[in-house]
Short mmCIF file of C-alpha atoms and ligand atoms in Angstrom, two decimals:
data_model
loop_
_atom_site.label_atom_id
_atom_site.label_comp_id
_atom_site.label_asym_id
_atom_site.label_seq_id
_atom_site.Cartn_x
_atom_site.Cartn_y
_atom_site.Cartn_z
CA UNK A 1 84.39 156.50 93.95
CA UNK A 2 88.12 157.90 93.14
CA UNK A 3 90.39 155.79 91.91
CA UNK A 4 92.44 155.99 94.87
CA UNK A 5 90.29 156.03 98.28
CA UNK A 6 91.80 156.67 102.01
CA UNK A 7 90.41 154.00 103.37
CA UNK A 8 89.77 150.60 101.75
CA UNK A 9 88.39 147.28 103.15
CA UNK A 10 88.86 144.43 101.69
CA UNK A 11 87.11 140.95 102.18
CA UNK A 12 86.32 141.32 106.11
CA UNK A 13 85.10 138.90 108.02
CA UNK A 14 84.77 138.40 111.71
CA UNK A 15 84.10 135.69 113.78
CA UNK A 16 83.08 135.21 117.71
CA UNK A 17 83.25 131.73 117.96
CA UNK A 18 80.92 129.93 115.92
CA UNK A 19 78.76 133.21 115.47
CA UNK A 20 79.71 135.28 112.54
CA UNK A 21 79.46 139.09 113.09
CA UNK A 22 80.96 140.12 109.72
CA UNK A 23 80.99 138.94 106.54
CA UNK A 24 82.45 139.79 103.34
CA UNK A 25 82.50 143.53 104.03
CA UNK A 26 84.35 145.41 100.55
CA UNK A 27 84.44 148.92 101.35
CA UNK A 28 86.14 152.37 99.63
CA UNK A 29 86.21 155.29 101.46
CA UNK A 30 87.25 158.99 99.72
CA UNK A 31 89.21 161.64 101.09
CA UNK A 32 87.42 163.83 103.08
CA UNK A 33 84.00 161.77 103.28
CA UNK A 34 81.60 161.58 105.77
CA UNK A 35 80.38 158.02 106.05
CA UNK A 36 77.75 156.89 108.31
CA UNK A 37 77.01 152.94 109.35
CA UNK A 38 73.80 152.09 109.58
CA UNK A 39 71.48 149.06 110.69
CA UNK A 40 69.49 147.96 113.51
CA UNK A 41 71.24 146.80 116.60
CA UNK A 42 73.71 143.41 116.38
CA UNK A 43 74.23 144.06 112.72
CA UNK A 44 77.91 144.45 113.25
CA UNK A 45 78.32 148.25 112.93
CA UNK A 46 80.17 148.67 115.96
CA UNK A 47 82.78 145.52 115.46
CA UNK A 48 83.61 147.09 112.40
CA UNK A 49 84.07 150.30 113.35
CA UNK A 50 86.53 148.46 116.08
CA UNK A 51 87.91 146.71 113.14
CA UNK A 52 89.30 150.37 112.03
CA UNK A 53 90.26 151.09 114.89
CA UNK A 54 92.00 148.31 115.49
CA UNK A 55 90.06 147.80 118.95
CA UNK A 56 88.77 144.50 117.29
CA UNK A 57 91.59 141.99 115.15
CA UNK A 58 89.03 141.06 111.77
CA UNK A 59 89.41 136.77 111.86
CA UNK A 60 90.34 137.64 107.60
CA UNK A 61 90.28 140.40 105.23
CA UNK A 62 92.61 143.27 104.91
CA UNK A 63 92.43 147.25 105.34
CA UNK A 64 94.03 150.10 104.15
CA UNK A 65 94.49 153.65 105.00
CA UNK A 66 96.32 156.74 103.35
CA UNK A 67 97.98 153.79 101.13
CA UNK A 68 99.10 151.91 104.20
CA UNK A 69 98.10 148.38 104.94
CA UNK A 70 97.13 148.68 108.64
CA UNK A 71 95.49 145.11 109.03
CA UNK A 72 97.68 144.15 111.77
CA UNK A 73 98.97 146.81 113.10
CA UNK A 74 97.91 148.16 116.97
CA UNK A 75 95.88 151.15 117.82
CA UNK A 76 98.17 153.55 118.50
CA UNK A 77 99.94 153.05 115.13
CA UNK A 78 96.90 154.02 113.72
CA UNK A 79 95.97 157.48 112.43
CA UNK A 80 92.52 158.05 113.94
CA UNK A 81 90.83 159.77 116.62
CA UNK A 82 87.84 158.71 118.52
CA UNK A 83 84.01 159.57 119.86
CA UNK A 84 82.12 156.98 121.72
CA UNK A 85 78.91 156.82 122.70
CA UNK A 86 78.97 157.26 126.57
CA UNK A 87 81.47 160.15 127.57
CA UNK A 88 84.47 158.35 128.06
CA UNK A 89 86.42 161.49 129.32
CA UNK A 90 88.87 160.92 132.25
CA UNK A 91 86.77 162.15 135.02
CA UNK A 92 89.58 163.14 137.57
CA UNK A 93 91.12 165.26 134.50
CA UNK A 94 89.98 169.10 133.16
CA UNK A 95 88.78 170.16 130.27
CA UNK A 96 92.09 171.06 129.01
CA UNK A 97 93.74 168.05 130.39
CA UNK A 98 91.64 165.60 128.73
CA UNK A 99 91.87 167.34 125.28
CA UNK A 100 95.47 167.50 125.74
CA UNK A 101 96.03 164.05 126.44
CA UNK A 102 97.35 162.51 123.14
CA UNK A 103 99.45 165.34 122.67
CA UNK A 104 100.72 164.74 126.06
CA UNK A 105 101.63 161.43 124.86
CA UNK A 106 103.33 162.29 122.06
CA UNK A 107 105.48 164.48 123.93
CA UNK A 108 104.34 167.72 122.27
CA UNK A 109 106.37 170.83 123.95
CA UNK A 110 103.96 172.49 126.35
CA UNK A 111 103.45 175.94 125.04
CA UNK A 112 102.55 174.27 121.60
CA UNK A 113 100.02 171.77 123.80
CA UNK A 114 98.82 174.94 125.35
CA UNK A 115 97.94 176.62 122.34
CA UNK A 116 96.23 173.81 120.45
CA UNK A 117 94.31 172.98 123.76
CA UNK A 118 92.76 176.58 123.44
CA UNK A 119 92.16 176.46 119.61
CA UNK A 120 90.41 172.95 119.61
CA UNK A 121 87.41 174.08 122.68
CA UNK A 122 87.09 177.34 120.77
CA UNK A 123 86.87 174.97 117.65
CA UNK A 124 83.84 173.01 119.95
CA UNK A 125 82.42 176.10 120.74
CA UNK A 126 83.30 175.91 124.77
CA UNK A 127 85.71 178.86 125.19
CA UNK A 128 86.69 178.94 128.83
CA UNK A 129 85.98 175.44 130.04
CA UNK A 130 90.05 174.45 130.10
CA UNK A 131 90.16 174.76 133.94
CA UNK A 132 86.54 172.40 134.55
CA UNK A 133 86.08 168.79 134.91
CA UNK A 134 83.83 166.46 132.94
CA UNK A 135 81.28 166.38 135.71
CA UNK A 136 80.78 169.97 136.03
CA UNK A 137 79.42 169.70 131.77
CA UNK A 138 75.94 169.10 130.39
CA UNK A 139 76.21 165.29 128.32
CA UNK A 140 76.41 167.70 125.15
CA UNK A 141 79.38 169.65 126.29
CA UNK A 142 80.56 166.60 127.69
CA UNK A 143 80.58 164.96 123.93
CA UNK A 144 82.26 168.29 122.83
CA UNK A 145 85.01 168.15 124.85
CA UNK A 146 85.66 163.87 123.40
CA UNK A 147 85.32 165.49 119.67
CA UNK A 148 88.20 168.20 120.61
CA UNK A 149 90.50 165.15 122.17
CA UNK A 150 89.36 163.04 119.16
CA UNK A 151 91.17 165.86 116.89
CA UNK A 152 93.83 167.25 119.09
CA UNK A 153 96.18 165.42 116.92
CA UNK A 154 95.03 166.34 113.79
CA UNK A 155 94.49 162.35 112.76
CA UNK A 156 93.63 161.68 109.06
CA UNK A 157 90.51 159.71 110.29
CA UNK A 158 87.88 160.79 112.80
CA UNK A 159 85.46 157.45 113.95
CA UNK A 160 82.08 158.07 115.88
CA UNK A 161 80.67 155.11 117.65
CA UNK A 162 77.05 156.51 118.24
CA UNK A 163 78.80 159.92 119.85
CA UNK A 164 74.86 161.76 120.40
CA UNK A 165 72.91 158.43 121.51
CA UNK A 166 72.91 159.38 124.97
CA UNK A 167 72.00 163.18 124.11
CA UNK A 168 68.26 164.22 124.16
CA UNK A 169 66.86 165.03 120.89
CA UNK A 170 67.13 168.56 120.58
CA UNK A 171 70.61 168.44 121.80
CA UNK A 172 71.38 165.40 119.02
CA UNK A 173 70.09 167.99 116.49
CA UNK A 174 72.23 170.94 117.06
CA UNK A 175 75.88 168.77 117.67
CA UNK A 176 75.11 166.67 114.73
CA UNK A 177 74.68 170.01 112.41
CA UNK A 178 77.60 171.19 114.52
CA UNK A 179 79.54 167.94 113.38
CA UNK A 180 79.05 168.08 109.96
CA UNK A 181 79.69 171.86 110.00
CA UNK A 182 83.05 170.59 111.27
CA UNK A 183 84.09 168.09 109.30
CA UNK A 184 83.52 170.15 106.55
CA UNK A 185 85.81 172.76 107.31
CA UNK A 186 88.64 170.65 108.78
CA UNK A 187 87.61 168.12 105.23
CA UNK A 188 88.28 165.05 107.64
CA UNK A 189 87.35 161.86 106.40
CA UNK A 190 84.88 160.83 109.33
CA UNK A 191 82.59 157.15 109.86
CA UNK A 192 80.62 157.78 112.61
CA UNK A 193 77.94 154.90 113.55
CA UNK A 194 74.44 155.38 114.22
CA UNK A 195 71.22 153.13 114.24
CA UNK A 196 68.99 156.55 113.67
CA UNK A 197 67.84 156.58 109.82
CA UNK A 198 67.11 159.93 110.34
CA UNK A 199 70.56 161.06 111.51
CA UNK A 200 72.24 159.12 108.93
CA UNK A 201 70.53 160.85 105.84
CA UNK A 202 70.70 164.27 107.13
CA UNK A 203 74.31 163.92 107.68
CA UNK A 204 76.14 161.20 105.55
CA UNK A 205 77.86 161.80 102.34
CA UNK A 206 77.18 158.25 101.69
CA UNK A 207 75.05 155.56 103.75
CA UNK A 208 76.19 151.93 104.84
CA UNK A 209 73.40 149.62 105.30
CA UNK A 210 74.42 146.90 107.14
CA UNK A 211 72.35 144.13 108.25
CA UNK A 212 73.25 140.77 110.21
CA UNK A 213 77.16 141.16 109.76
CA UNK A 214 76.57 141.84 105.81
CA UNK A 215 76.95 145.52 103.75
CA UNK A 216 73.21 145.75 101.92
CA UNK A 217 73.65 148.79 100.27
CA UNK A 218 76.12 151.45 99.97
CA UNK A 219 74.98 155.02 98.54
CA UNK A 220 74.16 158.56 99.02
CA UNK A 221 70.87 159.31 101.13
CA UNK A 222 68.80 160.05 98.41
CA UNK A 223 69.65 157.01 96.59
CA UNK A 224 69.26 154.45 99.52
CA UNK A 225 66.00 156.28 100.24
CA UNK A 226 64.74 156.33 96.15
CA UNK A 227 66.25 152.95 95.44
CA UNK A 228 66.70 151.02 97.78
CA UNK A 229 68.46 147.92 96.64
CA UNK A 230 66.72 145.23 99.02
CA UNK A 231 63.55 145.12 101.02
CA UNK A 232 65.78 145.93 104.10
CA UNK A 233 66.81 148.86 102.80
CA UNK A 234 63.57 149.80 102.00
CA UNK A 235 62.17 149.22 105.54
CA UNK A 236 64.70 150.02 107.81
CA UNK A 237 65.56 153.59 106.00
CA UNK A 238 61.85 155.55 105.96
CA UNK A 239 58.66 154.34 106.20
CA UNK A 240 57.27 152.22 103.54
CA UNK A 241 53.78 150.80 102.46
CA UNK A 242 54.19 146.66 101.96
CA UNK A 243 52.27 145.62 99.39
CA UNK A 244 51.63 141.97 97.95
CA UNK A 245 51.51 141.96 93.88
CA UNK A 246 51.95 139.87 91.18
CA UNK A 247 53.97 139.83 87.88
CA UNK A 248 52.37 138.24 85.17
CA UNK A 249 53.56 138.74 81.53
CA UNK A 250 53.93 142.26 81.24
CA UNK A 251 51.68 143.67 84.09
CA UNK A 252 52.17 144.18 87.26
CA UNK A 253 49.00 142.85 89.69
CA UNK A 254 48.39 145.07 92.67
CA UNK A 255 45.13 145.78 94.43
CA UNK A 256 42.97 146.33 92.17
CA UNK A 257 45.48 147.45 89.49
CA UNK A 258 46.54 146.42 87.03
CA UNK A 259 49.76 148.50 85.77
CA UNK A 260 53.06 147.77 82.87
CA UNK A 261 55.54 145.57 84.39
CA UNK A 262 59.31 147.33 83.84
CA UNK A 263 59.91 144.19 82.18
CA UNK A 264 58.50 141.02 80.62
CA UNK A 265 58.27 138.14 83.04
CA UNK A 266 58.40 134.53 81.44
CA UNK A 267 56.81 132.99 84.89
CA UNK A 268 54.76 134.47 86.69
CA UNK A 269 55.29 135.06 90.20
CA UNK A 270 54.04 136.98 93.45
CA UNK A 271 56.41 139.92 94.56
CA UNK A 272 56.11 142.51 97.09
CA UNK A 273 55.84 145.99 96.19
CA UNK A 274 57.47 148.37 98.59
CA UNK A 275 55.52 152.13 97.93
CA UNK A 276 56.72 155.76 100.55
CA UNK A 277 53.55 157.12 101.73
CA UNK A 278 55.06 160.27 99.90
CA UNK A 279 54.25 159.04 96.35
CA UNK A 280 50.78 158.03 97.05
CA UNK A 281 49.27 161.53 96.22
CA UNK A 282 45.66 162.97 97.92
CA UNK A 283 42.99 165.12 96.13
CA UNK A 284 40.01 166.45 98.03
CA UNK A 285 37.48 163.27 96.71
CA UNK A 286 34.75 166.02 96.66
CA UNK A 287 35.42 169.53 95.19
CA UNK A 288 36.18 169.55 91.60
CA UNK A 289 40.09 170.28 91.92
CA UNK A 290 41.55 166.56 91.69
CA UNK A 291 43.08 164.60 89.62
CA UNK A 292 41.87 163.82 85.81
CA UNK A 293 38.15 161.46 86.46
CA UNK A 294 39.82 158.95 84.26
CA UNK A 295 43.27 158.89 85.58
CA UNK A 296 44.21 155.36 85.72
CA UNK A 297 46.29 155.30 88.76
CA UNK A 298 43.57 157.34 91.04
CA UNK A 299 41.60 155.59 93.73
CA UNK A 300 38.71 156.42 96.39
CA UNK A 301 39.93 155.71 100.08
CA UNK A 302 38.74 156.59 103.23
CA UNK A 303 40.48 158.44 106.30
CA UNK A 304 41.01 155.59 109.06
CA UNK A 305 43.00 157.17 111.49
CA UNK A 306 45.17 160.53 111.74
CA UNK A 307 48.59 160.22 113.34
CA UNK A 308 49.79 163.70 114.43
CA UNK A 309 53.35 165.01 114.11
CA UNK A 310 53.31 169.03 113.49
CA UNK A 311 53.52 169.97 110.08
CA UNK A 312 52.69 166.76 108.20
CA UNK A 313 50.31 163.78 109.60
CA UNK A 314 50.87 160.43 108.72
CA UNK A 315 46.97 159.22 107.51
CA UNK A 316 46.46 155.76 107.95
CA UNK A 317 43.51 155.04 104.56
CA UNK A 318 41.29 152.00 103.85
CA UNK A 319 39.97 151.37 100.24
CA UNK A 320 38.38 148.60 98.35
CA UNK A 321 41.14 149.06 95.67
CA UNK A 322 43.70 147.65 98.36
CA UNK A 323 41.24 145.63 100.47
CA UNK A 324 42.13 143.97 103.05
CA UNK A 325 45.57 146.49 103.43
CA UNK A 326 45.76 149.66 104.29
CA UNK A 327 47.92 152.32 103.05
CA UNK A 328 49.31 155.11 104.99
CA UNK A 329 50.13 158.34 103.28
CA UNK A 330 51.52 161.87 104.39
CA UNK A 331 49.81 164.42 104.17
CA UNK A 332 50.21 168.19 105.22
CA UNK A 333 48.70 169.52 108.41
CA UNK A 334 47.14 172.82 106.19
CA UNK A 335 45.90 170.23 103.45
CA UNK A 336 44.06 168.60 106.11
CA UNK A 337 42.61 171.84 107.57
CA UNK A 338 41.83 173.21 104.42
CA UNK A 339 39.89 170.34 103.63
CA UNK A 340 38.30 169.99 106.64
CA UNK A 341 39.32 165.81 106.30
CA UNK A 342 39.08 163.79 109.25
CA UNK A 343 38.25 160.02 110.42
CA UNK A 344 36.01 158.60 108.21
CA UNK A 345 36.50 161.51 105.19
CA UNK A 346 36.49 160.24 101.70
CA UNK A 347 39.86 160.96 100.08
CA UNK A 348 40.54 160.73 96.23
CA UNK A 349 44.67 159.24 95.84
CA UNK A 350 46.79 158.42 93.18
CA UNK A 351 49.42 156.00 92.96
CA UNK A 352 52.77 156.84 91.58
CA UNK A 353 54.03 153.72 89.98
CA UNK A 354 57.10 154.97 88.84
CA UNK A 355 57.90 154.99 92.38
CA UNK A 356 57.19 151.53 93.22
CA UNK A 357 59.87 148.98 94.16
CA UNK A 358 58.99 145.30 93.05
CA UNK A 359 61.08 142.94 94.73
P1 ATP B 965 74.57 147.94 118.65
O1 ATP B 965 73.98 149.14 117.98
O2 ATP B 965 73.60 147.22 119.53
O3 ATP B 965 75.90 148.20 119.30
P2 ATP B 965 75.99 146.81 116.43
O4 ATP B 965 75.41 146.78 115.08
O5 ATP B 965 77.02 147.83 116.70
O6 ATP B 965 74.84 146.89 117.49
P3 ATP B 965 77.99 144.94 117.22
O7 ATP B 965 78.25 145.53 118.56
O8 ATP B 965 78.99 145.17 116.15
O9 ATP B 965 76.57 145.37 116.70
O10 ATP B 965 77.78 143.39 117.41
C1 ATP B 965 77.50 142.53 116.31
C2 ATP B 965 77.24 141.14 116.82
O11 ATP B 965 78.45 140.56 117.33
C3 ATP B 965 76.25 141.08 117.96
O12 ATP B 965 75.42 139.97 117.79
C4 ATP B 965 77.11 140.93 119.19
O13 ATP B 965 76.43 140.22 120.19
C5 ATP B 965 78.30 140.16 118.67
N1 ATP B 965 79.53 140.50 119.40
C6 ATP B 965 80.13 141.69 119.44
N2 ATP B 965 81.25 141.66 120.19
C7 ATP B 965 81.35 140.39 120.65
C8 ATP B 965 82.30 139.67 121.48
N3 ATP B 965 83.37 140.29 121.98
N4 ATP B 965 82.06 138.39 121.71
C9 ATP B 965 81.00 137.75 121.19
N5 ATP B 965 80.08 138.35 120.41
C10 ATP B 965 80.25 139.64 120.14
#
């Protein structure tokens, strides 16, 4: 993080009556980022995003933006613009209308509203569609035209409250790309808020992982996916094998394995370890080409159950080494073929216990 972010939060808390939404949130945001709050539903994502916005008044805690302490200061001294998750366009206005409206407000000369008006839908990619109204637009479009109002005043922050929720999921796919591709070129710092893991690694710069009104982990995709800092993390971003272990000495107990503890425990105690189905590894059990016979991280398991979805399967494997808990691993559609595996096929795997997460 620079030295000197654009947006900073600072010791937020929030309150509804004796429920607390938000607490302790400590947050630096760089010029130019593209942040994305994440967590399962309640968590607090939106509130906080209000919080910015200054749609919500935080019960304690400060912010500040471009160097300006904006803790108390109304919405429309703020320097933002704004996506939410149903299309809140004003339906009795056009296209061109409802893009124009802040300028409007600000009493921009006409020709210059005019002129911006037709940059930002080419900017959205909806040429032409000044003169309709909100009805006559797919839900896509419709979210297009909210992202050109949200920037018709060129703010220093963009916020997105779940903007492609409502969208179906090929639709989702192309605006989000079409976001990012944005942001990037206009280089506006943007928080947008999603509870879709998937959405939030493909597009974030960095990740907020926010559960029950508290920040778990703040980082870049790959590193909230890799490391994950608390079981939360660990479950709610990607899938994840749960497995119970134990660390004793200098070994760590799981299954039937026995494997170096990263450290030396003084007590012993039962953990969980926390394994992606990507770094358990498959080998054919029966041709010749697998892994080393005495590898010490291999083990025999047997195909339980084959979840399709196109290119790889998730596998759901039983084996004695792990008994009673099953595993599931990914594997690829062609290894499958290839290896004409199936329910009830032997499988050879391999552990990678470099990628395990003890907690
Ligand atoms: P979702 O994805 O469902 O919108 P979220 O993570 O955005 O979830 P918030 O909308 O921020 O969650 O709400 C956080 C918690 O605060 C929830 O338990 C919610 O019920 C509560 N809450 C939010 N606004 C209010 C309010 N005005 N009065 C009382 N409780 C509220």
């Amino acid at each position: 993080m620079t030295a000197d972010p654009f947006l900073s939060l600072r010791n937020i808390y929030k309150t509804f009556g004796s429920f607390t939404a938000l607490s302790q949130i400590n947050l630096d945001i760089a010029r130019g980022e593209f942040i994305c709050f994440l967590g399962p539903s309640g968590c607090g994502k939106t509130t906080l995003l209000r919080i910015i916005a200054g749609l919500e008044t935080q019960s304690s805690g400060t912010l500040t933006q471009g160097g300006r302490d904006i803790s108390r200061l109304p919405p429309a001294e703020r320097d933002y613009g704004i996506v939410f998750q149903s299309y809140a366009l004003f339906p009795n206005l056009t296209v061109a209308a409802n893009v124009a409206y802040g300028l409007v407000n600000r009493k921009t000369p006409r020709a210059q509203v005019e002129a911006r008006v037709s940059e930002l839908v080419k900017l959205v990619r909806l040429p032409g569609s000044e003169g309709k109204y909100p009805s006559q637009l797919s839900g896509g479009q419709q979210q297009r035209i909210a992202l050109a109002r949200a920037l018709a005043t060129s703010p220093g922050l963009l916020l997105l409250d779940e903007p492609l929720s409502a969208l179906d999921a090929l639709e989702r796919v192309r605006l989000r790309q079409e976001i990012r591709a944005l942001q990037q070129k206009l280089g506006i710092t943007t928080i947008m808020v999603t509870h879709d893991q998937e959405e939030a690694l493909s597009i974030a710069d960095r990740i907020v992982v926010m559960n029950h009104g508290v920040i778990e982990q703040v980082g870049t995709a790959l590193e909230v996916y890799r490391e994950p800092a608390t079981p939360f993390v660990a479950d709610f971003v990607g899938k994840v094998n749960v497995l119970p272990g134990r660390l004793e000495g200098e070994h760590l107990h799981v299954g039937s394995f026995r494997l170096p503890a990263r450290e030396r425990v003084d007590t012993a105690r039962d953990v969980k370890i926390y394994l992606r189905p990507e770094d358990v590894l498959a080998r054919p059990a029966v041709s010749g080409a697998g892994f080393a016979a005495d590898d010490p991280h291999m083990f025999e398991a047997v195909i339980e159950k084959i979840e399709f979805l196109g290119s790889f399967c998730h596998v759901h494997v039983r084996s004695d080494a792990f008994h009673p808990h099953r595993l599931i691993v990914y594997l690829s559609l062609n290894f499958l073929s290839e290896q004409s595996l199936a329910v009830d096929s032997p499988l050879r795997l391999r552990l990678m216990p470099e990628r395990m997460r003890v907690f």
